[in-house]
PDB file of C-alpha atoms in Angstrom:
ATOM      1  CA  MET A   1     -25.245 -46.860 -86.749  1.00 41.00           C
ATOM      2  CA  LYS A   2     -22.645 -44.178 -85.995  1.00 36.00           C
ATOM      3  CA  LYS A   3     -24.096 -43.556 -82.523  1.00 38.00           C
ATOM      4  CA  LYS A   4     -24.180 -47.295 -81.795  1.00 39.00           C
ATOM      5  CA  PHE A   5     -20.523 -47.573 -82.793  1.00 36.00           C
ATOM      6  CA  SER A   6     -19.661 -44.591 -80.588  1.00 36.00           C
ATOM      7  CA  ILE A   7     -21.359 -46.175 -77.593  1.00 39.00           C
ATOM      8  CA  LEU A   8     -19.541 -49.471 -78.229  1.00 39.00           C
ATOM      9  CA  LEU A   9     -16.254 -47.580 -78.463  1.00 36.00           C
ATOM     10  CA  ALA A  10     -17.042 -45.764 -75.239  1.00 39.00           C
ATOM     11  CA  ILE A  11     -17.741 -49.044 -73.454  1.00 41.00           C
ATOM     12  CA  MET A  12     -14.425 -50.477 -74.645  1.00 40.00           C
ATOM     13  CA  ILE A  13     -12.395 -47.434 -73.627  1.00 41.00           C
ATOM     14  CA  VAL A  14     -14.006 -46.946 -70.224  1.00 47.00           C
ATOM     15  CA  SER A  15     -13.612 -50.670 -69.524  1.00 44.00           C
ATOM     16  CA  SER A  16      -9.925 -50.388 -70.351  1.00 43.00           C
ATOM     17  CA  LEU A  17      -9.652 -47.371 -68.059  1.00 47.00           C
ATOM     18  CA  LEU A  18     -11.201 -49.305 -65.196  1.00 45.00           C
ATOM     19  CA  MET A  19      -9.086 -52.416 -65.722  1.00 44.00           C
ATOM     20  CA  GLY A  20      -5.812 -50.837 -66.782  1.00 42.00           C
ATOM     21  CA  CYS A  21      -4.691 -49.749 -63.321  1.00 41.00           C
ATOM     22  CA  ALA A  22      -1.823 -52.149 -62.689  1.00 36.00           C
ATOM     23  CA  SER A  23       0.827 -53.862 -64.731  1.00 36.00           C
ATOM     24  CA  LEU A  24       3.657 -55.427 -62.747  1.00 33.00           C
ATOM     25  CA  PRO A  25       6.536 -55.964 -62.534  1.00 34.00           C
ATOM     26  CA  GLY A  26       8.427 -52.926 -63.727  1.00 41.00           C
ATOM     27  CA  LYS A  27       5.850 -50.227 -64.203  1.00 44.00           C
ATOM     28  CA  ILE A  28       2.425 -49.284 -62.918  1.00 41.00           C
ATOM     29  CA  THR A  29       0.100 -48.115 -65.672  1.00 43.00           C
ATOM     30  CA  MET A  30      -2.712 -45.872 -64.486  1.00 45.00           C
ATOM     31  CA  PRO A  31      -5.876 -45.294 -66.536  1.00 47.00           C
ATOM     32  CA  ASP A  32      -5.439 -42.489 -69.070  1.00 50.00           C
ATOM     33  CA  LEU A  33      -8.343 -40.135 -68.498  1.00 51.00           C
ATOM     34  CA  GLY A  34      -7.221 -38.088 -71.462  1.00 48.00           C
ATOM     35  CA  ASP A  35      -9.305 -40.485 -73.579  1.00 50.00           C
ATOM     36  CA  LEU A  36     -12.550 -39.422 -71.914  1.00 53.00           C
ATOM     37  CA  PRO A  37     -13.066 -36.219 -73.942  1.00 51.00           C
ATOM     38  CA  ASP A  38     -12.819 -38.171 -77.201  1.00 52.00           C
ATOM     39  CA  VAL A  39     -15.242 -40.787 -75.888  1.00 49.00           C
ATOM     40  CA  ILE A  40     -17.751 -38.113 -74.945  1.00 49.00           C
ATOM     41  CA  GLY A  41     -17.291 -36.359 -78.263  1.00 49.00           C
ATOM     42  CA  GLY A  42     -18.026 -39.593 -80.084  1.00 46.00           C
ATOM     43  CA  ILE A  43     -21.212 -40.184 -78.126  1.00 45.00           C
ATOM     44  CA  VAL A  44     -22.711 -36.753 -78.739  1.00 45.00           C
ATOM     45  CA  GLY A  45     -21.340 -36.326 -82.242  1.00 47.00           C
ATOM     46  CA  THR A  46     -19.256 -33.226 -81.497  1.00 41.00           C
ATOM     47  CA  GLN A  47     -15.874 -34.419 -82.694  1.00 34.00           C
ATOM     48  CA  GLY A  48     -16.253 -32.714 -86.036  1.00 36.00           C
ATOM     49  CA  GLN A  49     -17.068 -29.305 -84.601  1.00 41.00           C
ATOM     50  CA  THR A  50     -13.982 -29.274 -82.329  1.00 37.00           C
ATOM     51  CA  LYS A  51     -11.303 -30.400 -84.773  1.00 35.00           C
ATOM     52  CA  GLU A  52     -10.933 -26.994 -86.390  1.00 38.00           C
ATOM     53  CA  THR A  53     -10.531 -25.123 -83.105  1.00 36.00           C
ATOM     54  CA  LYS A  54      -8.063 -27.704 -81.787  1.00 35.00           C
ATOM     55  CA  GLU A  55      -5.711 -26.806 -84.625  1.00 36.00           C
ATOM     56  CA  THR A  56      -5.731 -23.077 -83.875  1.00 31.00           C
ATOM     57  CA  LYS A  57      -5.887 -22.794 -80.072  1.00 37.00           C
ATOM     58  CA  PRO A  58      -3.461 -23.782 -77.299  1.00 40.00           C
ATOM     59  CA  ALA A  59      -4.111 -27.251 -75.882  1.00 41.00           C
ATOM     60  CA  GLY A  60      -6.723 -27.277 -73.156  1.00 46.00           C
ATOM     61  CA  LYS A  61      -7.713 -23.612 -73.609  1.00 48.00           C
ATOM     62  CA  PRO A  62     -11.087 -23.030 -75.270  1.00 45.00           C
ATOM     63  CA  LEU A  63     -11.472 -19.869 -77.283  1.00 43.00           C
ATOM     64  CA  PRO A  64     -14.023 -17.442 -75.787  1.00 41.00           C
ATOM     65  CA  GLY A  65     -17.428 -17.875 -77.389  1.00 45.00           C
ATOM     66  CA  ASP A  66     -16.322 -20.669 -79.745  1.00 54.00           C
ATOM     67  CA  SER A  67     -18.291 -23.419 -78.026  1.00 64.00           C
ATOM     68  CA  GLU A  68     -21.935 -24.427 -78.098  1.00 79.00           C
ATOM     69  CA  ASN A  69     -21.382 -26.418 -74.878  1.00 88.00           C
ATOM     70  CA  PRO A  70     -19.050 -24.302 -72.716  1.00 94.00           C
ATOM     71  CA  VAL A  71     -19.355 -26.328 -69.503  1.00 96.00           C
ATOM     72  CA  ALA A  72     -18.747 -29.671 -71.252  1.00 94.00           C
ATOM     73  CA  ASP A  73     -15.814 -28.277 -73.221  1.00 94.00           C
ATOM     74  CA  SER A  74     -14.367 -26.649 -70.106  1.00 96.00           C
ATOM     75  CA  TYR A  75     -14.509 -29.904 -68.147  1.00 96.00           C
ATOM     76  CA  SER A  76     -13.048 -31.814 -71.079  1.00 94.00           C
ATOM     77  CA  ALA A  77     -10.125 -29.372 -71.356  1.00 95.00           C
ATOM     78  CA  TYR A  78      -9.471 -29.607 -67.618  1.00 97.00           C
ATOM     79  CA  ILE A  79      -9.483 -33.428 -67.687  1.00 95.00           C
ATOM     80  CA  GLU A  80      -7.022 -33.413 -70.592  1.00 95.00           C
ATOM     81  CA  ALA A  81      -4.654 -31.050 -68.781  1.00 96.00           C
ATOM     82  CA  LYS A  82      -4.857 -33.001 -65.529  1.00 96.00           C
ATOM     83  CA  SER A  83      -4.309 -36.292 -67.353  1.00 94.00           C
ATOM     84  CA  VAL A  84      -0.966 -35.032 -68.667  1.00 96.00           C
ATOM     85  CA  LEU A  85       0.183 -34.216 -65.127  1.00 96.00           C
ATOM     86  CA  LEU A  86      -1.019 -37.532 -63.685  1.00 94.00           C
ATOM     87  CA  THR A  87       0.605 -39.507 -66.489  1.00 94.00           C
ATOM     88  CA  ARG A  88       3.961 -37.779 -66.061  1.00 96.00           C
ATOM     89  CA  LEU A  89       3.941 -38.263 -62.291  1.00 96.00           C
ATOM     90  CA  THR A  90       2.780 -41.889 -62.331  1.00 94.00           C
ATOM     91  CA  ASP A  91       5.219 -42.826 -65.106  1.00 94.00           C
ATOM     92  CA  GLY A  92       8.123 -41.148 -63.325  1.00 96.00           C
ATOM     93  CA  LEU A  93       7.331 -42.552 -59.884  1.00 96.00           C
ATOM     94  CA  SER A  94       6.627 -46.089 -61.104  1.00 93.00           C
ATOM     95  CA  GLU A  95       9.856 -46.239 -63.128  1.00 93.00           C
ATOM     96  CA  ASN A  96      11.960 -45.331 -60.085  1.00 95.00           C
ATOM     97  CA  PRO A  97      12.691 -48.465 -57.956  1.00 93.00           C
ATOM     98  CA  ASP A  98      12.380 -46.511 -54.696  1.00 94.00           C
ATOM     99  CA  THR A  99       8.933 -45.088 -55.511  1.00 95.00           C
ATOM    100  CA  VAL A 100       7.351 -47.735 -57.726  1.00 91.00           C
ATOM    101  CA  PHE A 101       4.338 -48.254 -55.442  1.00 91.00           C
ATOM    102  CA  VAL A 102       3.879 -44.572 -54.623  1.00 91.00           C
ATOM    103  CA  ALA A 103       1.910 -44.168 -57.853  1.00 86.00           C
ATOM    104  CA  PHE A 104      -1.011 -45.959 -56.188  1.00 88.00           C
ATOM    105  CA  SER A 105      -1.473 -42.829 -54.068  1.00 91.00           C
ATOM    106  CA  PHE A 106      -3.180 -41.292 -57.111  1.00 91.00           C
ATOM    107  CA  PHE A 107      -5.639 -44.137 -57.573  1.00 86.00           C
ATOM    108  CA  GLY A 108      -8.343 -42.410 -55.540  1.00 87.00           C
ATOM    109  CA  ILE A 109      -8.390 -39.299 -57.681  1.00 89.00           C
ATOM    110  CA  ILE A 110      -8.521 -41.343 -60.872  1.00 86.00           C
ATOM    111  CA  LEU A 111     -11.447 -43.379 -59.573  1.00 85.00           C
ATOM    112  CA  ALA A 112     -13.100 -40.096 -58.609  1.00 88.00           C
ATOM    113  CA  ASP A 113     -12.993 -38.914 -62.214  1.00 87.00           C
ATOM    114  CA  LEU A 114     -14.461 -42.189 -63.403  1.00 87.00           C
ATOM    115  CA  SER A 115     -17.270 -42.001 -60.844  1.00 88.00           C
ATOM    116  CA  MET A 116     -17.913 -38.405 -61.952  1.00 93.00           C
ATOM    117  CA  LEU A 117     -18.602 -39.442 -65.543  1.00 93.00           C
ATOM    118  CA  PRO A 118     -22.088 -37.797 -65.405  1.00 95.00           C
ATOM    119  CA  VAL A 119     -20.398 -34.417 -64.931  1.00 96.00           C
ATOM    120  CA  ALA A 120     -18.785 -34.750 -68.348  1.00 94.00           C
ATOM    121  CA  PHE A 121     -22.254 -34.523 -69.919  1.00 95.00           C
ATOM    122  CA  PHE A 122     -23.352 -31.291 -68.253  1.00 96.00           C
ATOM    123  CA  GLY A 123     -24.803 -29.007 -70.910  1.00 95.00           C
ATOM    124  CA  LEU A 124     -25.292 -31.755 -73.496  1.00 94.00           C
ATOM    125  CA  GLY A 125     -28.917 -32.710 -72.851  1.00 95.00           C
ATOM    126  CA  GLN A 126     -30.985 -35.715 -71.808  1.00 96.00           C
ATOM    127  CA  GLU A 127     -30.180 -37.947 -74.786  1.00 94.00           C
ATOM    128  CA  ALA A 128     -26.413 -37.553 -74.445  1.00 93.00           C
ATOM    129  CA  VAL A 129     -26.544 -38.245 -70.701  1.00 95.00           C
ATOM    130  CA  GLU A 130     -28.640 -41.381 -71.215  1.00 94.00           C
ATOM    131  CA  MET A 131     -26.261 -42.727 -73.849  1.00 93.00           C
ATOM    132  CA  GLY A 132     -23.213 -41.862 -71.779  1.00 91.00           C
ATOM    133  CA  LEU A 133     -24.469 -43.446 -68.564  1.00 93.00           C
ATOM    134  CA  SER A 134     -25.571 -46.583 -70.391  1.00 90.00           C
ATOM    135  CA  ILE A 135     -21.870 -47.480 -70.211  1.00 84.00           C
ATOM    136  CA  MET A 136     -22.328 -48.029 -66.474  1.00 84.00           C
ATOM    137  CA  GLY A 137     -25.685 -49.774 -66.738  1.00 90.00           C
ATOM    138  CA  SER A 138     -27.462 -46.809 -65.165  1.00 94.00           C
ATOM    139  CA  LYS A 139     -31.262 -46.606 -65.138  1.00 95.00           C
ATOM    140  CA  ASN A 140     -33.889 -43.912 -64.572  1.00 96.00           C
ATOM    141  CA  VAL A 141     -31.529 -41.252 -65.902  1.00 97.00           C
ATOM    142  CA  LYS A 142     -32.837 -37.703 -65.618  1.00 98.00           C
ATOM    143  CA  TYR A 143     -31.030 -34.549 -66.662  1.00 98.00           C
ATOM    144  CA  SER A 144     -31.924 -30.939 -65.982  1.00 98.00           C
ATOM    145  CA  GLU A 145     -30.281 -27.548 -66.217  1.00 97.00           C
ATOM    146  CA  LYS A 146     -31.216 -24.027 -65.257  1.00 96.00           C
ATOM    147  CA  GLY A 147     -28.899 -21.196 -66.148  1.00 95.00           C
ATOM    148  CA  ASP A 148     -25.417 -22.274 -65.073  1.00 96.00           C
ATOM    149  CA  SER A 149     -26.665 -25.062 -62.781  1.00 98.00           C
ATOM    150  CA  TYR A 150     -26.840 -28.701 -63.862  1.00 98.00           C
ATOM    151  CA  SER A 151     -28.202 -31.912 -62.370  1.00 98.00           C
ATOM    152  CA  VAL A 152     -28.062 -35.597 -63.271  1.00 98.00           C
ATOM    153  CA  THR A 153     -29.890 -38.291 -61.317  1.00 98.00           C
ATOM    154  CA  TYR A 154     -29.847 -42.021 -61.981  1.00 98.00           C
ATOM    155  CA  SER A 155     -29.991 -45.434 -60.321  1.00 96.00           C
ATOM    156  CA  ASP A 156     -27.077 -47.844 -60.506  1.00 93.00           C
ATOM    157  CA  GLU A 157     -27.338 -51.567 -61.224  1.00 91.00           C
ATOM    158  CA  ASP A 158     -28.144 -52.219 -57.550  1.00 92.00           C
ATOM    159  CA  GLY A 159     -30.948 -49.665 -57.572  1.00 94.00           C
ATOM    160  CA  THR A 160     -29.090 -47.122 -55.431  1.00 96.00           C
ATOM    161  CA  PRO A 161     -30.060 -43.552 -56.391  1.00 97.00           C
ATOM    162  CA  HIS A 162     -27.238 -41.169 -57.324  1.00 97.00           C
ATOM    163  CA  THR A 163     -27.223 -37.432 -57.915  1.00 98.00           C
ATOM    164  CA  PHE A 164     -24.582 -35.142 -59.391  1.00 98.00           C
ATOM    165  CA  GLU A 165     -25.115 -31.405 -59.255  1.00 98.00           C
ATOM    166  CA  GLY A 166     -22.848 -28.660 -60.517  1.00 98.00           C
ATOM    167  CA  THR A 167     -22.546 -24.941 -61.079  1.00 98.00           C
ATOM    168  CA  TYR A 168     -20.352 -23.490 -63.802  1.00 98.00           C
ATOM    169  CA  ASP A 169     -18.839 -20.005 -63.557  1.00 98.00           C
ATOM    170  CA  ALA A 170     -18.028 -19.090 -67.150  1.00 96.00           C
ATOM    171  CA  ARG A 171     -16.158 -15.888 -66.293  1.00 96.00           C
ATOM    172  CA  ALA A 172     -13.758 -17.742 -63.988  1.00 97.00           C
ATOM    173  CA  ASP A 173     -13.867 -20.971 -66.016  1.00 98.00           C
ATOM    174  CA  ALA A 174     -14.646 -22.798 -62.777  1.00 98.00           C
ATOM    175  CA  LEU A 175     -16.894 -25.776 -62.074  1.00 98.00           C
ATOM    176  CA  PHE A 176     -18.201 -26.774 -58.649  1.00 98.00           C
ATOM    177  CA  THR A 177     -19.653 -30.280 -58.355  1.00 98.00           C
ATOM    178  CA  SER A 178     -21.118 -32.484 -55.638  1.00 97.00           C
ATOM    179  CA  GLY A 179     -22.218 -36.090 -55.843  1.00 97.00           C
ATOM    180  CA  SER A 180     -24.342 -38.187 -53.523  1.00 96.00           C
ATOM    181  CA  ALA A 181     -25.449 -41.796 -53.243  1.00 95.00           C
ATOM    182  CA  ASP A 182     -28.656 -42.738 -51.457  1.00 94.00           C
ATOM    183  CA  GLY A 183     -28.916 -39.189 -50.145  1.00 93.00           C
ATOM    184  CA  LYS A 184     -25.406 -39.050 -48.633  1.00 92.00           C
ATOM    185  CA  GLU A 185     -22.699 -36.831 -50.110  1.00 92.00           C
ATOM    186  CA  THR A 186     -19.854 -38.948 -51.469  1.00 93.00           C
ATOM    187  CA  ILE A 187     -17.746 -36.437 -53.381  1.00 95.00           C
ATOM    188  CA  TYR A 188     -17.221 -32.733 -53.800  1.00 95.00           C
ATOM    189  CA  SER A 189     -14.913 -31.246 -56.393  1.00 96.00           C
ATOM    190  CA  GLU A 190     -13.983 -27.925 -57.909  1.00 98.00           C
ATOM    191  CA  TYR A 191     -11.502 -26.634 -60.442  1.00 98.00           C
ATOM    192  CA  ARG A 192     -10.573 -23.151 -61.597  1.00 98.00           C
ATOM    193  CA  ARG A 193      -8.606 -21.716 -64.448  1.00 98.00           C
ATOM    194  CA  THR A 194      -5.525 -19.767 -63.386  1.00 98.00           C
ATOM    195  CA  ALA A 195      -2.985 -17.608 -65.188  1.00 96.00           C
ATOM    196  CA  TYR A 196      -0.711 -20.657 -65.514  1.00 97.00           C
ATOM    197  CA  GLY A 197      -3.232 -23.485 -65.940  1.00 98.00           C
ATOM    198  CA  TYR A 198      -5.607 -24.969 -63.360  1.00 98.00           C
ATOM    199  CA  VAL A 199      -6.066 -25.521 -59.647  1.00 98.00           C
ATOM    200  CA  ALA A 200      -8.447 -28.164 -58.351  1.00 98.00           C
ATOM    201  CA  GLN A 201      -9.449 -30.097 -55.286  1.00 97.00           C
ATOM    202  CA  TYR A 202     -11.521 -33.157 -54.443  1.00 96.00           C
ATOM    203  CA  TYR A 203     -13.114 -34.261 -51.187  1.00 94.00           C
ATOM    204  CA  MET A 204     -14.267 -37.885 -51.084  1.00 91.00           C
ATOM    205  CA  ALA A 205     -15.938 -40.322 -48.707  1.00 85.00           C
ATOM    206  CA  SER A 206     -14.536 -43.840 -48.415  1.00 77.00           C
ATOM    207  CA  ASP A 207     -16.527 -47.009 -47.865  1.00 73.00           C
ATOM    208  CA  ASP A 208     -15.417 -47.090 -44.216  1.00 74.00           C
ATOM    209  CA  GLY A 209     -16.851 -43.629 -43.573  1.00 72.00           C
ATOM    210  CA  SER A 210     -13.543 -41.768 -43.598  1.00 77.00           C
ATOM    211  CA  PHE A 211     -12.786 -38.849 -45.899  1.00 84.00           C
ATOM    212  CA  SER A 212      -9.798 -37.947 -48.029  1.00 90.00           C
ATOM    213  CA  ALA A 213      -8.923 -34.913 -50.092  1.00 94.00           C
ATOM    214  CA  TYR A 214      -6.686 -34.074 -53.033  1.00 96.00           C
ATOM    215  CA  GLN A 215      -5.353 -30.735 -54.226  1.00 97.00           C
ATOM    216  CA  LEU A 216      -3.869 -30.183 -57.685  1.00 98.00           C
ATOM    217  CA  ALA A 217      -2.083 -27.456 -59.563  1.00 98.00           C
ATOM    218  CA  VAL A 218      -1.494 -27.935 -63.293  1.00 98.00           C
ATOM    219  CA  ASP A 219       1.121 -25.726 -64.928  1.00 98.00           C
ATOM    220  CA  GLY A 220       1.487 -26.872 -68.527  1.00 96.00           C
ATOM    221  CA  GLU A 221       3.019 -30.362 -68.300  1.00 96.00           C
ATOM    222  CA  ASP A 222       4.282 -29.617 -64.785  1.00 98.00           C
ATOM    223  CA  GLY A 223       2.366 -29.454 -61.548  1.00 98.00           C
ATOM    224  CA  ALA A 224       1.777 -30.796 -58.059  1.00 99.00           C
ATOM    225  CA  ILE A 225      -0.666 -33.046 -56.229  1.00 98.00           C
ATOM    226  CA  GLY A 226      -1.307 -32.959 -52.479  1.00 98.00           C
ATOM    227  CA  ILE A 227      -3.046 -35.758 -50.587  1.00 96.00           C
ATOM    228  CA  PHE A 228      -4.890 -35.486 -47.272  1.00 94.00           C
ATOM    229  CA  THR A 229      -6.276 -38.497 -45.390  1.00 87.00           C
ATOM    230  CA  GLU A 230      -9.088 -38.236 -42.849  1.00 75.00           C
ATOM    231  CA  SER A 231      -9.548 -34.669 -44.021  1.00 69.00           C
ATOM    232  CA  GLY A 232     -12.288 -32.175 -43.447  1.00 76.00           C
ATOM    233  CA  LYS A 233     -13.525 -30.062 -46.327  1.00 80.00           C
ATOM    234  CA  LEU A 234     -10.865 -27.737 -47.658  1.00 87.00           C
ATOM    235  CA  PRO A 235     -11.328 -23.961 -48.052  1.00 91.00           C
ATOM    236  CA  PRO A 236     -12.752 -22.948 -51.454  1.00 94.00           C
ATOM    237  CA  LEU A 237     -10.286 -22.180 -54.218  1.00 97.00           C
ATOM    238  CA  THR A 238      -9.795 -18.608 -55.379  1.00 95.00           C
ATOM    239  CA  GLY A 239      -7.857 -19.108 -58.614  1.00 95.00           C
ATOM    240  CA  LYS A 240      -4.969 -17.090 -57.169  1.00 95.00           C
ATOM    241  CA  GLU A 241      -3.144 -20.105 -55.722  1.00 97.00           C
ATOM    242  CA  ASN A 242       0.520 -20.593 -56.623  1.00 97.00           C
ATOM    243  CA  PRO A 243       1.570 -23.653 -58.655  1.00 97.00           C
ATOM    244  CA  ASP A 244       3.128 -25.176 -55.525  1.00 96.00           C
ATOM    245  CA  PHE A 245       0.135 -24.728 -53.195  1.00 96.00           C
ATOM    246  CA  PRO A 246      -0.580 -28.514 -52.935  1.00 98.00           C
ATOM    247  CA  ILE A 247       2.782 -29.147 -51.233  1.00 97.00           C
ATOM    248  CA  SER A 248       1.300 -27.996 -47.916  1.00 95.00           C
ATOM    249  CA  ALA A 249      -0.407 -31.412 -47.738  1.00 96.00           C
ATOM    250  CA  PRO A 250       1.104 -34.176 -45.545  1.00 96.00           C
ATOM    251  CA  GLU A 251       1.728 -36.239 -48.687  1.00 97.00           C
ATOM    252  CA  TRP A 252       2.575 -34.499 -51.930  1.00 98.00           C
ATOM    253  CA  TYR A 253       4.361 -34.942 -55.255  1.00 98.00           C
ATOM    254  CA  ARG A 254       5.542 -32.351 -57.739  1.00 99.00           C
ATOM    255  CA  ILE A 255       7.117 -32.518 -61.170  1.00 98.00           C
ATOM    256  CA  VAL A 256       8.957 -29.599 -62.749  1.00 98.00           C
ATOM    257  CA  GLY A 257      10.780 -30.380 -65.953  1.00 97.00           C
ATOM    258  CA  ASN A 258      12.442 -33.751 -65.352  1.00 97.00           C
ATOM    259  CA  THR A 259      12.615 -33.454 -61.561  1.00 98.00           C
ATOM    260  CA  ILE A 260      10.144 -35.117 -59.203  1.00 98.00           C
ATOM    261  CA  THR A 261      10.050 -34.086 -55.558  1.00 98.00           C
ATOM    262  CA  GLY A 262       7.670 -34.891 -52.747  1.00 98.00           C
ATOM    263  CA  VAL A 263       6.922 -36.511 -49.417  1.00 98.00           C
ATOM    264  CA  THR A 264       5.408 -40.005 -49.218  1.00 97.00           C
ATOM    265  CA  ALA A 265       2.578 -41.106 -46.935  1.00 95.00           C
ATOM    266  CA  ASP A 266       5.276 -42.438 -44.572  1.00 95.00           C
ATOM    267  CA  GLY A 267       7.006 -39.064 -44.461  1.00 96.00           C
ATOM    268  CA  GLU A 268       9.919 -40.117 -46.661  1.00 96.00           C
ATOM    269  CA  PRO A 269      11.343 -37.417 -48.951  1.00 98.00           C
ATOM    270  CA  VAL A 270      11.305 -37.913 -52.719  1.00 98.00           C
ATOM    271  CA  ASN A 271      13.784 -36.191 -55.005  1.00 98.00           C
ATOM    272  CA  PHE A 272      15.050 -37.598 -58.289  1.00 98.00           C
ATOM    273  CA  ASP A 273      15.328 -36.850 -61.985  1.00 98.00           C
ATOM    274  CA  ILE A 274      13.537 -38.911 -64.603  1.00 94.00           C
ATOM    275  CA  PRO A 275      15.434 -39.928 -67.761  1.00 87.00           C
TER     276      PRO A 275
END
């Protein structure tokens, strides 16, 4: 009964994430991916084992050796940290009359996280993956892992085969992931822990065959996001990047304290303080 309730809760939350992307006029509300870790925890029954450590460790920073599922907990912590940055930027930009529609620039990266839901179940086993992907109506779900490498394959409601593969580097707290549909790569992502937080980047294929890329740096509640359109694959991350490294992108946004700066897709500068 508890697992059935957890799956129902997961369906409700993920549905709200998918549908809660716009609320006009006045403010654009983007999906809050910070809910995903709790959804996953409910599905696999791990909420109880993480409550104690959440009270004694800094937010988003797992204690060494305190986890039975290091890759899943690492990804969950990264998603939580990134969600804080995205929420602050989208709230600030959408509340400013001159940048209200700029927040839609982040829609691609949010959809990427939703499409990468299988990655959240790396390390948790076949049963957890099957329950988690039932949210999306997936069939023929198969999970495998070998050492620090993980793989999930499934068919969507249209019968298209999908594969997500990843490799986790525990020493660097870094996860490298690629996804494909019908044998064609559709997304590549990586994130790394840094001294100040996280750096990450995504490379995604669009329906029209073009590619786009995002770079992120998360520094506590501050950070930056860079956006590339029609991009080639970006150089691998090292973990030594500065917090402002995404601002080399043609379009970028950064929040430090209460100040948002950036350059829009049209090349217009952004610089204002949020209340």
